[in-house]
Short mmCIF file of C-alpha atoms and ligand atoms in Angstrom, two decimals:
data_model
loop_
_atom_site.label_atom_id
_atom_site.label_comp_id
_atom_site.label_asym_id
_atom_site.label_seq_id
_atom_site.Cartn_x
_atom_site.Cartn_y
_atom_site.Cartn_z
CA MET N 6 -1.62 -24.32 -56.87
CA ALA N 7 -4.98 -23.72 -58.50
CA GLN N 8 -6.48 -20.64 -57.27
CA ALA N 9 -10.23 -19.82 -55.99
CA ASN N 10 -12.47 -18.16 -58.91
CA ALA N 11 -12.52 -15.24 -60.92
CA GLY N 12 -15.51 -14.33 -60.08
CA SER N 13 -17.58 -16.72 -62.56
CA GLY N 14 -17.36 -19.84 -59.92
CA PHE N 15 -16.17 -23.58 -60.73
CA ARG N 16 -18.88 -24.80 -63.08
CA ILE N 17 -20.50 -28.51 -62.04
CA VAL N 18 -20.76 -30.73 -64.87
CA ALA N 19 -22.62 -33.20 -63.65
CA ARG N 20 -23.97 -34.95 -60.24
CA GLU N 21 -25.10 -38.14 -58.78
CA ASP N 22 -26.71 -39.20 -55.83
CA TYR N 23 -25.56 -42.78 -54.42
CA SER N 24 -28.22 -42.45 -51.46
CA ASP N 25 -29.53 -40.41 -49.29
CA VAL N 26 -26.77 -38.79 -48.23
CA THR N 27 -23.70 -39.17 -50.28
CA TYR N 28 -23.71 -37.72 -53.34
CA MET N 29 -20.84 -37.09 -56.13
CA LEU N 30 -20.03 -33.55 -57.77
CA GLU N 31 -17.86 -33.49 -61.09
CA VAL N 32 -16.34 -30.48 -61.45
CA ALA N 33 -14.75 -28.14 -64.33
CA HIS N 34 -11.29 -27.42 -63.49
CA PRO N 35 -8.31 -28.02 -65.87
CA GLN N 36 -5.75 -27.03 -64.31
CA MET N 37 -6.65 -28.66 -61.10
CA ALA N 38 -7.31 -31.76 -62.90
CA ARG N 39 -3.72 -31.44 -64.99
CA ALA N 40 -1.82 -30.73 -61.46
CA ALA N 41 -4.49 -33.47 -59.42
CA GLN N 42 -2.47 -36.62 -57.45
CA PRO N 43 -3.71 -38.84 -55.25
CA GLY N 44 -4.53 -38.40 -51.66
CA GLN N 45 -4.48 -34.88 -52.44
CA PHE N 46 -7.57 -32.48 -51.34
CA VAL N 47 -9.32 -29.23 -52.30
CA ILE N 48 -10.95 -27.07 -50.02
CA VAL N 49 -14.03 -25.67 -51.31
CA MET N 50 -16.90 -22.54 -50.61
CA GLU N 51 -20.16 -23.07 -51.93
CA THR N 52 -21.07 -19.33 -51.74
CA GLU N 53 -19.35 -16.06 -50.96
CA HIS N 54 -20.11 -16.40 -47.03
CA GLY N 55 -20.22 -19.92 -46.94
CA GLU N 56 -17.74 -22.07 -45.00
CA ARG N 57 -14.55 -23.86 -45.93
CA ILE N 58 -14.50 -26.97 -46.19
CA PRO N 59 -11.73 -29.44 -47.52
CA LEU N 60 -13.17 -32.61 -49.90
CA THR N 61 -10.64 -35.30 -51.02
CA ILE N 62 -10.52 -35.45 -54.76
CA ALA N 63 -11.96 -38.36 -55.22
CA ASP N 64 -10.81 -38.73 -59.01
CA PHE N 65 -9.43 -36.67 -61.86
CA ASP N 66 -9.73 -36.87 -65.05
CA ARG N 67 -7.06 -35.08 -67.18
CA GLU N 68 -8.28 -35.24 -70.78
CA ARG N 69 -12.00 -33.93 -69.42
CA GLY N 70 -10.18 -31.27 -67.18
CA THR N 71 -12.18 -32.14 -64.36
CA ILE N 72 -11.81 -33.36 -60.55
CA THR N 73 -14.68 -35.80 -58.89
CA LEU N 74 -15.92 -35.07 -55.21
CA VAL N 75 -17.76 -37.47 -53.44
CA ILE N 76 -19.39 -35.96 -50.61
CA GLN N 77 -21.29 -36.84 -47.19
CA ALA N 78 -24.01 -34.62 -45.87
CA VAL N 79 -23.42 -34.61 -42.39
CA GLY N 80 -23.58 -31.01 -41.15
CA LYS N 81 -24.79 -27.68 -42.43
CA THR N 82 -22.56 -26.96 -44.92
CA THR N 83 -22.42 -30.56 -46.76
CA LYS N 84 -26.59 -30.18 -46.59
CA GLU N 85 -26.70 -27.08 -47.79
CA MET N 86 -24.58 -27.90 -51.01
CA GLN N 87 -26.72 -31.16 -51.09
CA SER N 88 -30.27 -29.33 -51.61
CA ASN N 89 -28.52 -26.76 -53.53
CA LEU N 90 -26.09 -27.84 -55.91
CA LYS N 91 -26.76 -29.65 -59.35
CA ALA N 92 -25.43 -29.86 -62.54
CA GLY N 93 -24.84 -26.35 -64.17
CA ASP N 94 -24.54 -24.32 -61.03
CA THR N 95 -21.30 -22.94 -59.40
CA LEU N 96 -19.01 -23.76 -56.91
CA PHE N 97 -17.94 -20.20 -55.66
CA ALA N 98 -14.11 -21.20 -54.74
CA MET N 99 -12.14 -24.11 -54.91
CA VAL N 100 -8.59 -23.81 -53.82
CA GLY N 101 -5.64 -26.83 -54.42
CA PRO N 102 -4.71 -29.47 -54.86
CA MET N 103 -3.77 -29.48 -51.05
CA GLY N 104 -1.45 -31.76 -49.46
CA ILE N 105 1.51 -34.21 -49.76
CA PRO N 106 0.35 -36.22 -52.74
CA SER N 107 -0.01 -40.40 -51.76
CA HIS N 108 3.44 -41.94 -52.18
CA ILE N 109 3.05 -44.28 -54.67
CA GLY N 110 6.48 -46.45 -54.23
CA LYS N 111 7.79 -49.62 -55.30
CA ALA N 112 5.35 -52.20 -54.07
CA LYS N 113 4.46 -55.17 -55.74
CA LYS N 114 1.35 -56.00 -53.48
CA VAL N 115 -1.15 -53.82 -52.31
CA LEU N 116 -3.87 -53.57 -49.86
CA CYS N 117 -6.35 -50.51 -50.47
CA VAL N 118 -8.96 -50.55 -48.35
CA GLY N 119 -12.24 -47.86 -47.76
CA GLY N 120 -14.54 -47.88 -45.11
CA GLY N 121 -17.96 -45.95 -46.19
CA LEU N 122 -16.89 -42.48 -47.59
CA GLY N 123 -13.72 -43.15 -47.73
CA VAL N 124 -13.96 -45.79 -50.36
CA ALA N 125 -14.06 -42.57 -52.61
CA PRO N 126 -10.61 -41.21 -51.66
CA VAL N 127 -8.89 -44.64 -51.89
CA PHE N 128 -9.88 -44.57 -55.66
CA PRO N 129 -6.75 -42.89 -57.15
CA GLN N 130 -4.34 -44.82 -55.13
CA ALA N 131 -5.86 -48.29 -56.00
CA ARG N 132 -5.94 -46.72 -59.58
CA ALA N 133 -2.33 -45.38 -59.48
CA PHE N 134 -0.88 -48.47 -57.49
CA LYS N 135 -2.04 -50.62 -60.28
CA GLU N 136 -0.72 -48.29 -63.10
CA SER N 137 2.46 -48.95 -61.34
CA GLY N 138 2.32 -52.52 -61.49
CA ALA N 139 1.35 -53.75 -58.40
CA TYR N 140 -1.02 -56.40 -57.78
CA VAL N 141 -3.62 -54.42 -56.09
CA ILE N 142 -6.34 -56.08 -53.62
CA GLY N 143 -9.57 -53.93 -52.85
CA VAL N 144 -11.22 -54.06 -49.75
CA LEU N 145 -14.35 -52.24 -49.47
CA GLY N 146 -16.84 -51.80 -46.59
CA PHE N 147 -19.92 -50.22 -46.36
CA ARG N 148 -22.94 -50.66 -43.67
CA ASN N 149 -25.47 -52.23 -46.37
CA ARG N 150 -26.12 -53.09 -49.65
CA ASP N 151 -27.86 -49.72 -50.52
CA LEU N 152 -24.84 -47.40 -49.81
CA VAL N 153 -22.62 -49.55 -52.14
CA PHE N 154 -21.22 -47.52 -54.77
CA TRP N 155 -18.29 -47.47 -57.09
CA GLU N 156 -17.70 -51.07 -56.57
CA ASP N 157 -17.46 -51.23 -60.83
CA LYS N 158 -14.67 -48.69 -61.18
CA PHE N 159 -12.53 -50.53 -57.92
CA ARG N 160 -13.30 -53.64 -60.43
CA ALA N 161 -11.75 -52.02 -62.99
CA VAL N 162 -8.48 -51.43 -61.29
CA CYS N 163 -7.91 -54.47 -58.46
CA ASP N 164 -6.76 -57.61 -59.36
CA GLU N 165 -8.87 -59.49 -56.54
CA LEU N 166 -12.05 -56.72 -54.87
CA ILE N 167 -13.62 -58.12 -51.26
CA LEU N 168 -16.78 -56.37 -50.28
CA CYS N 169 -17.88 -56.26 -47.00
CA THR N 170 -20.83 -54.91 -45.56
CA ASP N 171 -22.23 -54.54 -41.79
CA ASP N 172 -25.49 -56.62 -42.35
CA GLY N 173 -24.22 -58.88 -44.71
CA SER N 174 -26.11 -58.10 -47.49
CA ALA N 175 -23.50 -57.56 -50.21
CA GLY N 176 -20.08 -59.64 -50.21
CA ILE N 177 -18.93 -60.87 -46.59
CA LYS N 178 -20.47 -59.89 -43.51
CA GLY N 179 -18.84 -57.79 -41.69
CA LEU N 180 -16.26 -54.96 -41.17
CA VAL N 181 -13.21 -54.01 -43.39
CA THR N 182 -11.00 -55.67 -40.49
CA ALA N 183 -12.76 -59.42 -42.04
CA GLY N 184 -11.99 -58.20 -45.18
CA ILE N 185 -8.20 -57.34 -44.23
CA GLN N 186 -7.61 -60.68 -42.46
CA GLN N 187 -9.23 -62.59 -45.59
CA ALA N 188 -6.89 -61.31 -47.79
CA ILE N 189 -3.81 -61.84 -45.72
CA ALA N 190 -4.84 -64.83 -44.69
CA ASN N 191 -4.96 -65.59 -48.94
CA HIS N 192 -1.64 -63.51 -49.34
CA PRO N 193 1.28 -63.60 -47.16
CA ASP N 194 3.35 -61.25 -49.24
CA ILE N 195 1.16 -57.94 -48.68
CA ASP N 196 3.83 -54.94 -48.61
CA GLU N 197 1.30 -52.40 -47.94
CA CYS N 198 -1.80 -51.77 -46.77
CA ILE N 199 -3.67 -48.20 -47.31
CA ALA N 200 -6.80 -47.47 -45.33
CA ILE N 201 -9.37 -44.32 -45.76
CA GLY N 202 -12.51 -43.68 -43.41
CA PRO N 203 -13.83 -42.86 -40.28
CA PRO N 204 -10.99 -42.50 -37.81
CA ILE N 205 -12.59 -46.02 -35.70
CA MET N 206 -12.54 -48.06 -38.95
CA MET N 207 -8.61 -46.18 -39.71
CA LYS N 208 -7.75 -47.60 -36.26
CA GLY N 209 -9.07 -50.58 -36.51
CA SER N 210 -7.35 -51.33 -40.18
CA ALA N 211 -3.92 -49.97 -38.58
CA GLU N 212 -4.52 -52.79 -35.69
CA ALA N 213 -5.33 -55.67 -38.24
CA THR N 214 -2.46 -55.36 -39.93
CA ARG N 215 0.23 -54.24 -37.12
CA PRO N 216 0.32 -58.09 -36.66
CA PHE N 217 2.06 -58.70 -39.92
CA LYS N 218 3.82 -55.58 -39.90
CA ILE N 219 2.99 -54.34 -43.15
CA LYS N 220 3.12 -51.07 -43.71
CA THR N 221 -0.10 -49.12 -43.21
CA MET N 222 -0.87 -45.57 -44.48
CA VAL N 223 -4.38 -43.42 -43.59
CA SER N 224 -5.41 -40.54 -44.77
CA LEU N 225 -6.41 -38.29 -41.66
CA ASN N 226 -9.34 -35.83 -41.73
CA PRO N 227 -9.29 -33.34 -38.50
CA VAL N 228 -10.97 -29.85 -38.50
CA MET N 229 -9.20 -28.01 -41.26
CA VAL N 230 -9.47 -24.15 -41.37
CA ASP N 231 -7.14 -22.41 -43.29
CA GLY N 232 -5.74 -25.69 -44.76
CA THR N 233 -1.92 -23.48 -45.07
CA GLY N 234 -0.44 -24.60 -41.46
CA MET N 235 -1.20 -21.87 -39.74
CA CYS N 236 -3.58 -21.86 -37.48
CA GLY N 237 -3.25 -25.33 -36.27
CA GLY N 238 -6.60 -26.71 -36.18
CA CYS N 239 -5.39 -29.51 -38.24
CA ARG N 240 -2.77 -30.73 -35.28
CA VAL N 241 -2.56 -34.45 -35.13
CA LYS N 242 -0.43 -36.58 -32.96
CA ILE N 243 2.08 -38.78 -35.10
CA GLY N 244 4.41 -41.14 -32.59
CA GLU N 245 6.51 -38.66 -30.77
CA THR N 246 5.73 -35.84 -32.85
CA VAL N 247 3.09 -33.39 -33.92
CA LYS N 248 2.28 -33.07 -37.09
CA PHE N 249 -0.22 -30.30 -39.38
CA ALA N 250 -2.59 -32.56 -41.58
CA CYS N 251 -2.88 -30.26 -43.87
CA VAL N 252 0.72 -29.49 -45.02
CA ASP N 253 2.61 -32.83 -43.60
CA GLY N 254 -0.29 -35.06 -44.93
CA PRO N 255 -3.16 -35.76 -45.28
CA ASP N 256 -1.26 -39.39 -45.45
CA PHE N 257 0.67 -41.09 -42.22
CA ASP N 258 1.84 -43.48 -40.85
CA GLY N 259 -1.29 -45.49 -39.34
CA HIS N 260 0.45 -47.81 -36.92
CA LEU N 261 2.50 -44.33 -35.42
CA VAL N 262 -1.16 -42.29 -35.57
CA ASP N 263 -3.08 -41.39 -31.82
CA PHE N 264 -6.31 -42.13 -33.08
CA ASP N 265 -8.02 -41.07 -29.79
CA ASP N 266 -6.46 -38.06 -29.74
CA LEU N 267 -7.60 -37.37 -33.35
CA MET N 268 -11.33 -38.57 -32.11
CA PHE N 269 -11.00 -36.49 -29.19
CA ARG N 270 -10.35 -33.07 -31.54
CA LEU N 271 -13.13 -34.09 -33.69
CA GLN N 272 -15.54 -33.70 -30.56
CA ARG N 273 -14.53 -30.54 -29.96
CA TYR N 274 -17.17 -28.54 -31.87
CA ARG N 275 -20.21 -30.94 -32.31
CA GLU N 276 -22.47 -28.83 -29.92
CA THR N 277 -22.31 -25.71 -32.27
CA GLU N 278 -22.05 -28.10 -35.40
CA ARG N 279 -25.14 -29.63 -34.31
CA GLN N 280 -26.79 -26.16 -33.27
CA ALA N 281 -25.73 -25.23 -37.19
CA SER N 282 -27.31 -28.45 -38.56
CA GLU N 283 -30.51 -28.18 -36.54
CA LYS N 284 -30.96 -24.81 -37.68
CA PHE N 285 -30.07 -25.81 -41.56
CA ASP N 286 -32.90 -28.61 -40.74
CA GLU N 287 -35.54 -26.40 -39.82
CA ASN N 288 -35.23 -23.81 -41.99
CA CYS N 289 -35.60 -26.25 -44.68
CA ARG N 290 -38.84 -27.60 -43.10
CA MET N 291 -39.83 -23.89 -43.17
CA ARG N 292 -39.28 -23.63 -47.07
CA SER N 293 -41.22 -26.66 -47.62
CA ILE N 294 -44.31 -25.08 -46.05
CA PRO N 295 -46.78 -23.83 -48.77
CA SER N 296 -47.05 -19.82 -47.83
CA ASP N 297 -50.76 -20.53 -47.60
CA ALA N 298 -50.77 -23.31 -45.50
CA GLY N 299 -53.13 -23.54 -42.37
CA GLY N 300 -53.95 -19.71 -43.35
CA ALA N 301 -56.77 -19.98 -45.56
CA THR N 302 -60.33 -20.05 -44.30
C1 FAD G 175 -8.25 -33.65 -46.03
C2 FAD G 175 -9.92 -34.18 -46.15
C3 FAD G 175 -10.42 -34.19 -46.91
C4 FAD G 175 -11.63 -34.95 -46.39
N1 FAD G 175 -12.70 -34.78 -47.41
C5 FAD G 175 -13.92 -35.43 -47.08
C6 FAD G 175 -14.25 -35.75 -48.88
O1 FAD G 175 -13.92 -36.28 -49.53
N2 FAD G 175 -15.76 -36.00 -48.34
C7 FAD G 175 -16.81 -35.49 -47.43
O2 FAD G 175 -17.83 -35.70 -47.34
N3 FAD G 175 -15.82 -35.30 -46.39
C8 FAD G 175 -14.85 -35.09 -46.43
N4 FAD G 175 -13.84 -34.69 -45.31
C9 FAD G 175 -14.99 -34.11 -44.16
C10 FAD G 175 -15.66 -33.00 -44.20
O3 FAD G 175 -14.79 -31.68 -44.56
C11 FAD G 175 -16.34 -32.43 -43.43
O4 FAD G 175 -17.31 -33.47 -43.51
C12 FAD G 175 -17.14 -31.16 -43.45
O5 FAD G 175 -15.97 -30.04 -43.19
C13 FAD G 175 -18.20 -30.97 -42.82
O6 FAD G 175 -18.94 -29.49 -42.91
P1 FAD G 175 -20.41 -29.10 -42.21
O7 FAD G 175 -20.66 -28.08 -42.11
O8 FAD G 175 -21.54 -30.04 -43.44
O9 FAD G 175 -20.39 -30.48 -40.98
P2 FAD G 175 -20.59 -29.83 -39.41
O10 FAD G 175 -21.38 -30.13 -38.68
O11 FAD G 175 -19.52 -28.48 -39.41
O12 FAD G 175 -19.32 -30.58 -39.04
C14 FAD G 175 -19.54 -32.09 -39.31
C15 FAD G 175 -18.25 -33.25 -38.78
O13 FAD G 175 -17.85 -32.74 -40.40
C16 FAD G 175 -15.85 -32.68 -39.73
N5 FAD G 175 -15.65 -31.09 -39.58
C17 FAD G 175 -16.41 -29.64 -39.66
N6 FAD G 175 -15.88 -29.02 -40.41
C18 FAD G 175 -14.16 -29.46 -40.77
C19 FAD G 175 -13.60 -28.94 -41.34
N7 FAD G 175 -13.02 -27.19 -41.49
N8 FAD G 175 -12.36 -29.27 -41.78
C20 FAD G 175 -12.51 -30.86 -41.59
N9 FAD G 175 -13.60 -31.84 -40.98
C21 FAD G 175 -14.79 -30.92 -40.23
C22 FAD G 175 -15.88 -32.90 -38.07
O14 FAD G 175 -16.02 -34.18 -37.63
C23 FAD G 175 -17.54 -32.49 -37.34
O15 FAD G 175 -17.91 -33.11 -36.52
C24 FAD G 175 -12.46 -34.12 -45.13
C25 FAD G 175 -11.57 -33.73 -44.14
C26 FAD G 175 -10.93 -33.17 -44.34
C27 FAD G 175 -9.40 -32.72 -43.44
S1 FES G 176 -6.15 -26.14 -41.55
FE1 FES G 176 -4.73 -24.74 -40.35
S2 FES G 176 -3.03 -25.86 -39.95
FE2 FES G 176 -3.59 -27.24 -41.09
#
């Protein structure tokens, strides 16, 4: 596993913003780029005293020696990174690749489903299935056309792509489950489905494939602290067993996951997270007020 930095940090070679809240960072780390497999993640610290946050390796380029992270600014750390980081800056620490790589088996026809930010992490799997010779059907879901990203990247690795938006402003109108139903109606021989996105979306996707007995893998996102299986923070219920997503996952059989338990556990720190986020927003507002504002006479 590649280690945290040796003092100089990991250089951001490119940044792109996909919407007001979603941004991409391409980070130079040749060793990580060589080792990364679909489904794995890194734990990142923006600064020496920053929080450790898990982020999926949404793409890797072994020749350029870079990995790509796609991040949604949802709270203090991800907002701080959004406002601070640009190409040329460095991340203080990055550990990985972590987690068990996704199993890219011998499935002949695969459905790769991404909802919102989950579109990014499902990309390496879609590409790996395509490289393994499978027929790949992509289903991407966004709230509206303005939030769509990576459509071209998916078109390049998918045999078919179904774009869904909640408001119908691009592709078909409806949730990803509408796209899944359409794909299954046209292809009764789908062997496997991979669905990544918010827990409620993964739950809906697993329910959409269950009646057809299509094996469905999901990537779980419980709160992670150490990422080594020691703290128990990322405990998830899979059928009758308890697993730690950081070392036993993050991919699990979606038909066995207790999504209600996952969603309940994700709520536990909401109040503290809300306070930290509000404090960050307030500090940003204060910084943007000119120092002589209101003081001149
Ligand atoms: C394996 C894995 C891969 C992930 N990949 C991505 C990704 O590619 N892009 C992305 O934007 N987000 C990803 N996340 C979620 C990301 O880690 C959280 O959004 C981030 O930690 C939020 O931190 P914050 O301080 O900005 O927000 P906070 O206000 O602290 O939290 C907002 C929400 O983020 C989640 N969260 C908070 N802390 C953690 C934590 N330590 N571990 C996991 N979730 C947390 C909780 O649901 C929380 O309610 C991933 C999570 C996991 C477990
Ligand atoms: S993050 Fe601590 S056990 Fe998984």
